[in-house]
mmCIF file of C-alpha atoms in Angstrom:
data_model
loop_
_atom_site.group_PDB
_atom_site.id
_atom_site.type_symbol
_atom_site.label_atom_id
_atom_site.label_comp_id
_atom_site.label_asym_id
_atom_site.label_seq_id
_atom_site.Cartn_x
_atom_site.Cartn_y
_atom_site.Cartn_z
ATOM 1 C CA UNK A 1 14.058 -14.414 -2.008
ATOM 2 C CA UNK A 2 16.115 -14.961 1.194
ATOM 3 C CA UNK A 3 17.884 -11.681 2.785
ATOM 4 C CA UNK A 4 20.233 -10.949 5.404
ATOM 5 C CA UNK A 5 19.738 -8.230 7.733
ATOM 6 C CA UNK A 6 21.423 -6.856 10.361
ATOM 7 C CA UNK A 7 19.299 -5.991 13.224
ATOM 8 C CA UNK A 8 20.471 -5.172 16.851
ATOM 9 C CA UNK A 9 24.384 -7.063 15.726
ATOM 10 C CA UNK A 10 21.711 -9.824 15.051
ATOM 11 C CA UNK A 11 22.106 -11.145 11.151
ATOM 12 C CA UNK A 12 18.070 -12.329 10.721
ATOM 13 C CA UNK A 13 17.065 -14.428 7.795
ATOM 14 C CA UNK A 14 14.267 -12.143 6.096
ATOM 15 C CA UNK A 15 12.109 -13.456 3.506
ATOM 16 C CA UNK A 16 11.551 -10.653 0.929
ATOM 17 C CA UNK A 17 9.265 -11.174 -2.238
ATOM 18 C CA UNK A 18 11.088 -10.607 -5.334
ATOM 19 C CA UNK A 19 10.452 -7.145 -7.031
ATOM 20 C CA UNK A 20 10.824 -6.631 -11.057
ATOM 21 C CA UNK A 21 13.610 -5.197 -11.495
ATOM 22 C CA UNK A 22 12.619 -4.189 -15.111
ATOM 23 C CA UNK A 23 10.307 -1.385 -16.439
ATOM 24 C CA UNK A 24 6.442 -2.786 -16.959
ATOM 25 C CA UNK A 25 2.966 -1.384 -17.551
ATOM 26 C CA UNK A 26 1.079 -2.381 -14.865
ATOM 27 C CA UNK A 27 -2.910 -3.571 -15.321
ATOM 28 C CA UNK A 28 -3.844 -0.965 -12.976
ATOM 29 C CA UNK A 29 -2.720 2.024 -13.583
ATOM 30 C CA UNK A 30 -2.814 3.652 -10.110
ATOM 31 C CA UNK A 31 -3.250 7.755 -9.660
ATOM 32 C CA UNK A 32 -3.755 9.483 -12.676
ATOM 33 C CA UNK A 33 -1.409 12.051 -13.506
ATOM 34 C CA UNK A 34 -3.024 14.426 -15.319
ATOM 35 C CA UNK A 35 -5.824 17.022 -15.290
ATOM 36 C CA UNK A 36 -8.836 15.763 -16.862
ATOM 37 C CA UNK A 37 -11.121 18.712 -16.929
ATOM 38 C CA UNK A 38 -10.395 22.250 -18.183
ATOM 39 C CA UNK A 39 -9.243 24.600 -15.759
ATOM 40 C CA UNK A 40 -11.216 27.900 -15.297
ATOM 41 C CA UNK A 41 -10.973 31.083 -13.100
ATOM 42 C CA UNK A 42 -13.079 33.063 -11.397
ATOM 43 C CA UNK A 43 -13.250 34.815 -8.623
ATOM 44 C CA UNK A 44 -10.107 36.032 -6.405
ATOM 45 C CA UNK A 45 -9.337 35.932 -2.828
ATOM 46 C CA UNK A 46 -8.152 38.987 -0.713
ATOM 47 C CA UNK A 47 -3.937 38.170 -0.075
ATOM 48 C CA UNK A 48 -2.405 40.233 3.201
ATOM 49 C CA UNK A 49 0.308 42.846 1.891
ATOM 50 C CA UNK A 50 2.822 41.194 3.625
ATOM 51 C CA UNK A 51 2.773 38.748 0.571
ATOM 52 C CA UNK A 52 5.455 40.475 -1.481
ATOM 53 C CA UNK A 53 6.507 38.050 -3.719
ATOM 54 C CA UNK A 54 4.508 36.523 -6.828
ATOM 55 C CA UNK A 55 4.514 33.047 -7.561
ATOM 56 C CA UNK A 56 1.546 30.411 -7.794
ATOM 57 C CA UNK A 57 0.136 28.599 -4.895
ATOM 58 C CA UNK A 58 -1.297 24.905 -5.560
ATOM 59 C CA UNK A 59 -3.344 24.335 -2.883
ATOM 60 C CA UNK A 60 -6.275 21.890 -1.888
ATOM 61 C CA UNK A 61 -9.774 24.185 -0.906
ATOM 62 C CA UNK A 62 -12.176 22.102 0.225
ATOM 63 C CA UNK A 63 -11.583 18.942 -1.802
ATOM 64 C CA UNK A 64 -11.418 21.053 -4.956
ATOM 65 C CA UNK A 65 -7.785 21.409 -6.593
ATOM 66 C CA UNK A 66 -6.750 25.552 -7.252
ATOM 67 C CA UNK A 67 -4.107 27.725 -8.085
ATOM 68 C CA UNK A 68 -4.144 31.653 -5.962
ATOM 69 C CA UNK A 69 -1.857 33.635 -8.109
ATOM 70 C CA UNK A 70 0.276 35.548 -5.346
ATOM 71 C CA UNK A 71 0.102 38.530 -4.867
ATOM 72 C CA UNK A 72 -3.081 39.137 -6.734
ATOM 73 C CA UNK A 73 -5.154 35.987 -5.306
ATOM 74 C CA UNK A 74 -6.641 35.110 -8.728
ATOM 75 C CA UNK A 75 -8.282 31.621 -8.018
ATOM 76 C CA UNK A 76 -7.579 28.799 -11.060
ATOM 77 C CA UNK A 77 -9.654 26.132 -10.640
ATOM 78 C CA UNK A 78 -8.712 22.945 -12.059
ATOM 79 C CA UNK A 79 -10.514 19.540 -10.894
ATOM 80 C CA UNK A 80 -12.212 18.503 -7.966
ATOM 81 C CA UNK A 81 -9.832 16.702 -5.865
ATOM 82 C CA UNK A 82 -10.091 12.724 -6.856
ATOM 83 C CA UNK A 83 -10.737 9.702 -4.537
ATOM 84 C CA UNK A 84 -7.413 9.206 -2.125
ATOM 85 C CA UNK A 85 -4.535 6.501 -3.555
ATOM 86 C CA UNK A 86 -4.771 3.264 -0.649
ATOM 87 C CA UNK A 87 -3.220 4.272 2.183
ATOM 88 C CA UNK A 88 -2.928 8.304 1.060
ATOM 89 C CA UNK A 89 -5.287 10.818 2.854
ATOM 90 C CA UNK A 90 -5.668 13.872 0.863
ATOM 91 C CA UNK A 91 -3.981 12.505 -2.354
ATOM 92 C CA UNK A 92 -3.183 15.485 -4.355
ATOM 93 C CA UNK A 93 0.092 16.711 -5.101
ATOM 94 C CA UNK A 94 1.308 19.578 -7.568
ATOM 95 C CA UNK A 95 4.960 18.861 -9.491
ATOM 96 C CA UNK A 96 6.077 20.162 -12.564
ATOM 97 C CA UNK A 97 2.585 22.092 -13.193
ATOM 98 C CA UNK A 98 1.133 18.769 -13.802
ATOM 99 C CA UNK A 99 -1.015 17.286 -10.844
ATOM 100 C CA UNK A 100 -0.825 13.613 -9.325
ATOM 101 C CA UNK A 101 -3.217 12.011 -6.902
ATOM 102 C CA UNK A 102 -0.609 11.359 -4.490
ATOM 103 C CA UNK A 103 0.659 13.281 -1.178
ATOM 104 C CA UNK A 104 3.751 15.675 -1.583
ATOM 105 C CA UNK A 105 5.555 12.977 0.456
ATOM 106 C CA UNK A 106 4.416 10.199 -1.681
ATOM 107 C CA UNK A 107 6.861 12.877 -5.021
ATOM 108 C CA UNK A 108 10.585 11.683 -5.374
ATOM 109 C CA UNK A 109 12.851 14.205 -3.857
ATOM 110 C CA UNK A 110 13.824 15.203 -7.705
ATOM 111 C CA UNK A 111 10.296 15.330 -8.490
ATOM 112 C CA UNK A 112 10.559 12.784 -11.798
ATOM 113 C CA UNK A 113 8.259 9.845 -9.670
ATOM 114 C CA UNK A 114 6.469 9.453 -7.649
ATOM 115 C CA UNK A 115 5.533 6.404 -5.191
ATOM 116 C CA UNK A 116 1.716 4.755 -4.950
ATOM 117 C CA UNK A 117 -0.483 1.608 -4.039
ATOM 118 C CA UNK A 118 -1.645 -1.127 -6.316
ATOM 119 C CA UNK A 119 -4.243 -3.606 -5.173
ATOM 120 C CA UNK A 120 -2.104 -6.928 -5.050
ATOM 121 C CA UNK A 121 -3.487 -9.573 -7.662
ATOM 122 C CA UNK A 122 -4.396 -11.982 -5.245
ATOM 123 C CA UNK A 123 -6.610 -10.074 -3.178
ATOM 124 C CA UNK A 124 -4.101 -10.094 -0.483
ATOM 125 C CA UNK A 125 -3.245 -6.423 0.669
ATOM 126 C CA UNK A 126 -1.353 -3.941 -1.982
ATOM 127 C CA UNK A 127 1.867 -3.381 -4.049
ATOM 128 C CA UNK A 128 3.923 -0.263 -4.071
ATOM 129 C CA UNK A 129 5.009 0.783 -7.335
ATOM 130 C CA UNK A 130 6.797 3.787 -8.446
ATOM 131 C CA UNK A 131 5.664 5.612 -11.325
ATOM 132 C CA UNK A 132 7.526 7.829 -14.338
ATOM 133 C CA UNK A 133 5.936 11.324 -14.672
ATOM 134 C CA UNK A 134 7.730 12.208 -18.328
ATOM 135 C CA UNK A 135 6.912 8.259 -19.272
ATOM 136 C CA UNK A 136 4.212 7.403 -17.319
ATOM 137 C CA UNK A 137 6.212 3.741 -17.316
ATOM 138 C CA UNK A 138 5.996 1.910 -13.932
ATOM 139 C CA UNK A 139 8.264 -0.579 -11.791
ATOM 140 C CA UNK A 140 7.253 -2.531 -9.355
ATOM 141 C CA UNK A 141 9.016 -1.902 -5.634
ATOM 142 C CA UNK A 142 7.547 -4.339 -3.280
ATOM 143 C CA UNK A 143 5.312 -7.145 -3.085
ATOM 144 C CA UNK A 144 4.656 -9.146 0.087
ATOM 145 C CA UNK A 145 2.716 -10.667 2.608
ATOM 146 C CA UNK A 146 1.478 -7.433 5.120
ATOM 147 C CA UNK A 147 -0.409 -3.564 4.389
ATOM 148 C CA UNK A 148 2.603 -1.137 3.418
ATOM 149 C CA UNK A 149 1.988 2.346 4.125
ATOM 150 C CA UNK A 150 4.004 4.508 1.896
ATOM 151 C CA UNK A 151 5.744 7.029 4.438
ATOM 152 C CA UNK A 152 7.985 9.118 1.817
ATOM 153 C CA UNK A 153 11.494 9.224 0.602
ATOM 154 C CA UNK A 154 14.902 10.262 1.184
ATOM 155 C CA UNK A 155 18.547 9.812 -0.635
ATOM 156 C CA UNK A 156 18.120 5.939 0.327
ATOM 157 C CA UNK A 157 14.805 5.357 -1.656
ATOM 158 C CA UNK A 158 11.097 4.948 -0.474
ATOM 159 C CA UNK A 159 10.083 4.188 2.977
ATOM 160 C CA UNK A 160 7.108 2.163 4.008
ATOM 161 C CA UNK A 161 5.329 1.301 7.124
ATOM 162 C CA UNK A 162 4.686 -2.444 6.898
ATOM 163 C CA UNK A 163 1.812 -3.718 9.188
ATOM 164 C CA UNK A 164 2.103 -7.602 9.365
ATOM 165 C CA UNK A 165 -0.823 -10.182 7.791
ATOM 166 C CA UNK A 166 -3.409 -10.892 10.008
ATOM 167 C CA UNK A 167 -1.969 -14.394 10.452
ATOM 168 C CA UNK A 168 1.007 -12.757 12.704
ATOM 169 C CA UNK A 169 -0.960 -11.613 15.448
ATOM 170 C CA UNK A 170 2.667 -10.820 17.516
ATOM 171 C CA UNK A 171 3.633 -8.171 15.130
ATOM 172 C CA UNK A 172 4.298 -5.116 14.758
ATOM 173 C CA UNK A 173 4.319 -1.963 12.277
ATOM 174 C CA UNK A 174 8.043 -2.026 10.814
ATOM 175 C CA UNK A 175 9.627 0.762 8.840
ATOM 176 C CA UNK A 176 10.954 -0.728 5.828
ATOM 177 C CA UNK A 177 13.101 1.105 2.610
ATOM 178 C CA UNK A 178 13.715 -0.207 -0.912
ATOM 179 C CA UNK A 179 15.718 1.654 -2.919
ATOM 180 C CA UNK A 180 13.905 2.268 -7.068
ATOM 181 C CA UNK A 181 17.143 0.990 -8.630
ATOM 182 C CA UNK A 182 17.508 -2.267 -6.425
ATOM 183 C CA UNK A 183 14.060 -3.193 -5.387
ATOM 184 C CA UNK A 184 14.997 -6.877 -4.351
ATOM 185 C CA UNK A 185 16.639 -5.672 -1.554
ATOM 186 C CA UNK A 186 14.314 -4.284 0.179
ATOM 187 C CA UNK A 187 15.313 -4.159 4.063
ATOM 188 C CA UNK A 188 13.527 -3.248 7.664
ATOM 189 C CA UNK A 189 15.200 -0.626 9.423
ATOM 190 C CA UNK A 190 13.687 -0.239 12.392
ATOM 191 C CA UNK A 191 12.528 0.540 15.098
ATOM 192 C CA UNK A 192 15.129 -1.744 16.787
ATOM 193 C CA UNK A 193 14.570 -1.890 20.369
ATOM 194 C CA UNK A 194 17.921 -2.637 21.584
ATOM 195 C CA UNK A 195 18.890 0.842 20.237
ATOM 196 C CA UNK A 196 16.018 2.214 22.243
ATOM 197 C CA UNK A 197 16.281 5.378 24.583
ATOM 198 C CA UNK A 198 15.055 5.981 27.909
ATOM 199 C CA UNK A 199 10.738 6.266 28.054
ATOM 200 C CA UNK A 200 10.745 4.145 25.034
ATOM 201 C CA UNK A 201 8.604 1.018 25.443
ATOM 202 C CA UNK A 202 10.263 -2.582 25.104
ATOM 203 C CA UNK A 203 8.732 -2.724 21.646
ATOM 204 C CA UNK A 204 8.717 0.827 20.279
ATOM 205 C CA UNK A 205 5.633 1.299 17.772
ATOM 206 C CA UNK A 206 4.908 3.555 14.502
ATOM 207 C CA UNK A 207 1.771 4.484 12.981
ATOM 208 C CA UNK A 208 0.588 5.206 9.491
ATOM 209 C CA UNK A 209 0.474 8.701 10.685
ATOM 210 C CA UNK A 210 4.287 8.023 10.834
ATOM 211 C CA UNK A 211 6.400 10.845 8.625
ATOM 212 C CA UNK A 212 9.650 10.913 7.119
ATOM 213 C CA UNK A 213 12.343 13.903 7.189
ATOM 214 C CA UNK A 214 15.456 13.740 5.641
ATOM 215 C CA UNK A 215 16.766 10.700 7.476
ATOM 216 C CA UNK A 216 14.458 10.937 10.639
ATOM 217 C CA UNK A 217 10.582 9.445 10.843
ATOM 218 C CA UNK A 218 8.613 10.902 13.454
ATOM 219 C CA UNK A 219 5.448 9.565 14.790
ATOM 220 C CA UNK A 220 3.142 10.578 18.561
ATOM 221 C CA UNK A 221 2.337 8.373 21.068
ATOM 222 C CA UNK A 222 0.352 8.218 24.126
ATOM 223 C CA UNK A 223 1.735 6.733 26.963
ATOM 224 C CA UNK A 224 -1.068 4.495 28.718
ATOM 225 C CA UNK A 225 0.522 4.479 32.283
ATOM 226 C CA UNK A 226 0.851 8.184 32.511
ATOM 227 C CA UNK A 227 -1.384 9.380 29.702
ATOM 228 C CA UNK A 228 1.213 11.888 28.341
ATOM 229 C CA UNK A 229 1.389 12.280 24.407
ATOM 230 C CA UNK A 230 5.405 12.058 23.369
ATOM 231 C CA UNK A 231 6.949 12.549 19.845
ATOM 232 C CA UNK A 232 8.982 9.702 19.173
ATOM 233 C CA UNK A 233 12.302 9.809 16.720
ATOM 234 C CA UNK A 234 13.684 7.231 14.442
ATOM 235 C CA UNK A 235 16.968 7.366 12.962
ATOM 236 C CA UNK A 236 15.954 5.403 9.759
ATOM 237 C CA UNK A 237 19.963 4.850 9.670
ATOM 238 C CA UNK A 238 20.759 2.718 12.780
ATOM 239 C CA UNK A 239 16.766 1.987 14.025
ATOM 240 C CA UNK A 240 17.226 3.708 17.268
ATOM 241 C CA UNK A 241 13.968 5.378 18.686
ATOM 242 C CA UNK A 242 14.046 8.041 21.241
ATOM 243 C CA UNK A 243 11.805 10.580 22.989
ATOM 244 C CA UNK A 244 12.250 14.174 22.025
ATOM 245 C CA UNK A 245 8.995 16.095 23.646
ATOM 246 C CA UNK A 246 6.757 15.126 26.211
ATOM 247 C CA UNK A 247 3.091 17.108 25.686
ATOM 248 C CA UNK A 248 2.236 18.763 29.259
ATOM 249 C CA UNK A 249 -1.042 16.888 30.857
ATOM 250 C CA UNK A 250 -4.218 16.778 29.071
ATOM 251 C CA UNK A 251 -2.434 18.046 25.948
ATOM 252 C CA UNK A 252 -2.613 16.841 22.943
ATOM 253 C CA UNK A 253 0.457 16.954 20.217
ATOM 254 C CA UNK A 254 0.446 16.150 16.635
ATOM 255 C CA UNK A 255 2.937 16.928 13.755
ATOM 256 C CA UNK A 256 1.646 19.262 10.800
ATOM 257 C CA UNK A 257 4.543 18.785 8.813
ATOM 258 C CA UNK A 258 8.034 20.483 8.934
ATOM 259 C CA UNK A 259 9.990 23.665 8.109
ATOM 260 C CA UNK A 260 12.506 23.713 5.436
ATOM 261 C CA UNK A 261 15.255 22.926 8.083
ATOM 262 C CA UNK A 262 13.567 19.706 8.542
ATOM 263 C CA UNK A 263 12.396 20.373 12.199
ATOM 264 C CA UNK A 264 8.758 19.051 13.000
ATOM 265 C CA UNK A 265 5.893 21.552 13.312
ATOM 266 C CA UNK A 266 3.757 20.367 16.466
ATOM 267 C CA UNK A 267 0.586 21.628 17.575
ATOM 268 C CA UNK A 268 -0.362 21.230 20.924
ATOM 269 C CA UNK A 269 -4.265 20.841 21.787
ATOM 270 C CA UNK A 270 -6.460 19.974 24.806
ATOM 271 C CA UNK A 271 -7.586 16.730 25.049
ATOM 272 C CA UNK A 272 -11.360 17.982 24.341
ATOM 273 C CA UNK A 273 -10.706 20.723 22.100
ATOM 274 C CA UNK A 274 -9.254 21.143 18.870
ATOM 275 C CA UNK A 275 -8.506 25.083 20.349
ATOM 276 C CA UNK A 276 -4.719 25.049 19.364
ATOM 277 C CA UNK A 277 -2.683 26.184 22.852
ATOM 278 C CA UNK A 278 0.530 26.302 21.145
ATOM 279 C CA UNK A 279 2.371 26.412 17.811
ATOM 280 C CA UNK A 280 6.065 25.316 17.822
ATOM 281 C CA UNK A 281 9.089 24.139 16.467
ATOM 282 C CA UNK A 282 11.134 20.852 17.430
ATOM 283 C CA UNK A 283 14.161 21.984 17.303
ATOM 284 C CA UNK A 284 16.235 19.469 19.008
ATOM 285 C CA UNK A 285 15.853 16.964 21.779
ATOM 286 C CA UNK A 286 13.275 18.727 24.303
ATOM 287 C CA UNK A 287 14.074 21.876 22.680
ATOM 288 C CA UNK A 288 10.875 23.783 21.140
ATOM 289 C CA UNK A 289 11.032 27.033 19.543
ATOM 290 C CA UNK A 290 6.940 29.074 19.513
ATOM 291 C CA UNK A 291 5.889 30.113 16.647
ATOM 292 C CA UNK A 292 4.417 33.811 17.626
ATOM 293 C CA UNK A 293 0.769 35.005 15.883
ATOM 294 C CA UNK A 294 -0.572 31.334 16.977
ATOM 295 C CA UNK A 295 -2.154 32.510 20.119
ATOM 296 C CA UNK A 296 -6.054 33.127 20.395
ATOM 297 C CA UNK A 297 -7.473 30.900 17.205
ATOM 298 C CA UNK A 298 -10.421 29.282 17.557
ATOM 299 C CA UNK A 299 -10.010 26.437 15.066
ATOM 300 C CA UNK A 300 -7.249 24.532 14.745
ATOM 301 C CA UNK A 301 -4.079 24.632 12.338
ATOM 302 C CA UNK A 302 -4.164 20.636 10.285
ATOM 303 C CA UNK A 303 -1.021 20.961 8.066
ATOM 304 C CA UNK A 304 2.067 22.044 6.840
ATOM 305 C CA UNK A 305 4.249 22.444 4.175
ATOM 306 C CA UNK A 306 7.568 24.459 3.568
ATOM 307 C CA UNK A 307 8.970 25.649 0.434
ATOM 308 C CA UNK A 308 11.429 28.669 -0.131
ATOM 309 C CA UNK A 309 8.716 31.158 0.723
ATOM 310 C CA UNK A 310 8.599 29.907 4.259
ATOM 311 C CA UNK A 311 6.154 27.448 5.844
ATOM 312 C CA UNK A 312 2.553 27.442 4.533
ATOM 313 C CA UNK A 313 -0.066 26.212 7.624
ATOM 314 C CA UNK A 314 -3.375 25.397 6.734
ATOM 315 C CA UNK A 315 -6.508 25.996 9.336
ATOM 316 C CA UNK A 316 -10.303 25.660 8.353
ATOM 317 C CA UNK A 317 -11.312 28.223 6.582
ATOM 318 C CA UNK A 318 -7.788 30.371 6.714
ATOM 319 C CA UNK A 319 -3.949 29.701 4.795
ATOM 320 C CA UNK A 320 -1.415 30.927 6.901
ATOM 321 C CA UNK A 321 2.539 31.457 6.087
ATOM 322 C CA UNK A 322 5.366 31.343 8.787
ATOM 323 C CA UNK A 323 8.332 33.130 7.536
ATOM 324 C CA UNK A 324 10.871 35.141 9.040
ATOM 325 C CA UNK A 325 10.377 34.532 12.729
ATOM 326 C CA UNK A 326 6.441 35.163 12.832
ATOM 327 C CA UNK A 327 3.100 33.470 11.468
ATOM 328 C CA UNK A 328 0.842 35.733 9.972
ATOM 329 C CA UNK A 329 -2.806 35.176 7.733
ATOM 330 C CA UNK A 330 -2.141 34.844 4.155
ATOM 331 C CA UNK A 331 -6.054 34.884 3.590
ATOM 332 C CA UNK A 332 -9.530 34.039 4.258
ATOM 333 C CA UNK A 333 -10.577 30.822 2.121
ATOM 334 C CA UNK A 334 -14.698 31.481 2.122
ATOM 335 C CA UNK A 335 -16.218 28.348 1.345
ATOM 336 C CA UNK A 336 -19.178 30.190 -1.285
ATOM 337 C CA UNK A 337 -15.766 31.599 -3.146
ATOM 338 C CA UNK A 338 -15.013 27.726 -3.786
ATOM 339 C CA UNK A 339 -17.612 25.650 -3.595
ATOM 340 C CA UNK A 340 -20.756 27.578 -5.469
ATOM 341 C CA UNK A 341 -23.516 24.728 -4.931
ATOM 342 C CA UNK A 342 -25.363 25.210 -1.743
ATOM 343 C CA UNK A 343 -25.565 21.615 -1.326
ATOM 344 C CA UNK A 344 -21.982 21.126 -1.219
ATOM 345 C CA UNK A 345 -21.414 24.004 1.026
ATOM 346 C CA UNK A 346 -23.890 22.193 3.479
ATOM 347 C CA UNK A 347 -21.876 19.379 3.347
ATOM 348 C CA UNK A 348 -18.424 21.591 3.660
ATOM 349 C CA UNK A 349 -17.857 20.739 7.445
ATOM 350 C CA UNK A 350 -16.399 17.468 6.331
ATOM 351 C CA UNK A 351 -14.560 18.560 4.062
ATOM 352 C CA UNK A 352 -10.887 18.987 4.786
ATOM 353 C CA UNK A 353 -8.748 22.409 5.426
ATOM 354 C CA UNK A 354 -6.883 24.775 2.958
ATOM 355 C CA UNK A 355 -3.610 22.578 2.197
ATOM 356 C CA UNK A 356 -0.928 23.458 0.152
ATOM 357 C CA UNK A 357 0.271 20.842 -2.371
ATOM 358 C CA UNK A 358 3.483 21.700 -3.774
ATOM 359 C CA UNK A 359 5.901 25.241 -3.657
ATOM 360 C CA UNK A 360 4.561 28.121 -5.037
ATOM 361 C CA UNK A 361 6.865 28.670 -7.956
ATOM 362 C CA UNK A 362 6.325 31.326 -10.891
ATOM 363 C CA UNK A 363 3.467 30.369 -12.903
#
């Protein structure tokens, strides 16, 4: 199908792929989402007293899905963690006491779908589909020429990162959104460089490490004339990209995640260490608040997630909780209290950090 879309006060003809607009079973059923194994517990971990609150924590511990039972740190063990949905990097998310092998961002904000990848029938690249959790019925969202990247979703439906075929060398990553209940018209948003800020190159570029808040996708850059990392802001609205931090030299920033006021959670690093040298908040436009208890790690922090407990910051090894003001250790993760073969402690080091998966809610 043909589309108009505004871009810049520029109406450009867009060529869109038409969607299904009805309720199908797919062939491929993409992440399964359901536990196939038994769970089991054993074991417990030792929680810090300033935990006072019970709930249950779904986390990912060393590619193994659990449940800690807070306060008591009971450890439910439920499935090792399945092979990552295309485009997803730790795919494991935990809604409605069911788990799906998809990212928390990849969940509908009323946690009833949830978003994956389907490998296109012609061999060409993949589909996004959005997927039923009561019904487990599917609907097709997009299909096109290009490599979406699910980002996540907010009240105007799913957002992807398109990266163009390989027969359109001159472009770019585009954020595009389609909204579930009108997936024909699917539209690019941005990043429009005529709404660009100051420090913003001529053709402003996001990454698949690109991630959505509210109505705001953040991504880092590094600047190859003055080698300084940036965090760059969309406004998934209008397309405008600006600048809103600038790492000092040799730093390194990335974004964990965000707090539940939607601010990004950045972690500054040197260039040749993975030593964190500051945790913060992006508040606002250059404006950073520290996150005190950061200071003197020796392993870095690799994610974040916030629920209505606080902020939950994984590190190797460690779960950590932010909440009211400070960041303090929630507990030691030993890898022989997960993983119990010595072969796949061996192979631990590869193995990615504590996360947690969804908000601990009472069990």
């Amino acid at each position: 199908m043909l589309a108009l879309v505004l871009e810049g006060g520029v109406l450009l003809l867009w060529q869109i792929s038409s969607a299904s607009t009805t309720r199908l079973l797919l062939p491929s059923p993409g992440p399964a989402a359901s536990v196939t194994t038994p769970p089991s517990t054993s074991g417990a971990l030792t929680i810090s007293s300033k935990v006072d609150f019970g709930c249950s924590l779904p986390m990912t511990v060393y590619s193994h899905r659990v449940l800690v039972s807070l306060p008591r740190g009971g450890i439910t063990f439920n499935e090792p963690q399945p092979s990552a949905s295309p485009g997803a990097s730790g795919g494991s998310s935990y809604i409605g006491r069911r788990w799906l092998s998809v990212p928390p961002a990849w969940v509908s904000p009323d946690g009833g779908s949830y978003a994956s990848l389907v490998g296109a029938s012609d061999g060409s690249g993949f589909d996004a589909i959005v997927s039923r959790n009561a019904t487990g019925t599917q609907r097709q969202l997009w299909k096109g020429s290009g490599h979406p990247t699910i980002v996540g979703w907010s009240s105007s439906g799913l957002y992807f990162l398109l990266q163009p075929s390989s027969s359109d060398p001159r472009g770019v990553p585009a954020l595009w959104v389609v909204d579930p209940d009108n997936p024909d018209l699917a539209q690019k948003v941005g990043p429009n460089p005529l709404f660009a800020a100051a420090g913003v190159g001529p053709r402003p570029v996001f990454s698949a490490d690109t991630k959505l808040s509210g109505d705001t996708a953040w991504d880092t850059l590094r600047n190859s004339d003055d080698k300084l990392d940036r965090v760059q802001r969309m406004d998934v609205q209008t397309g405008s990209v600006s600048i809103w931090y600038t790492a000092p030299s040799g730093a390194r920033v990335s974004i964990l995640g965000f707090d539940g006021q939607e601010h990004p959670v950045l972690q500054l690093t040197s260039a040749s260490s993975t030593t964190p040298q500051a945790l913060m908040l992006l508040t606002g436009d250059d404006q950073t608040q520290s996150i005190a208890g950061a200071q003197g790690q020796a392993e870095g922090f690799t994610n974040a997630f916030a629920d209505t407990h606080g902020v939950w910051i994984g590190s190797s090894g460690v779960l950590w909780l932010y909440r009211n003001g400070s960041l303090f250790k929630v507990t030691d993760v030993p890898i022989g209290q997960i993983l119990t073969d010595s072969s796949a402690r061996n192979a631990a080091g590869s193995l990615q950090a504590p996360a947690v998966v969804g908000p601990c809610a009472k069990a």
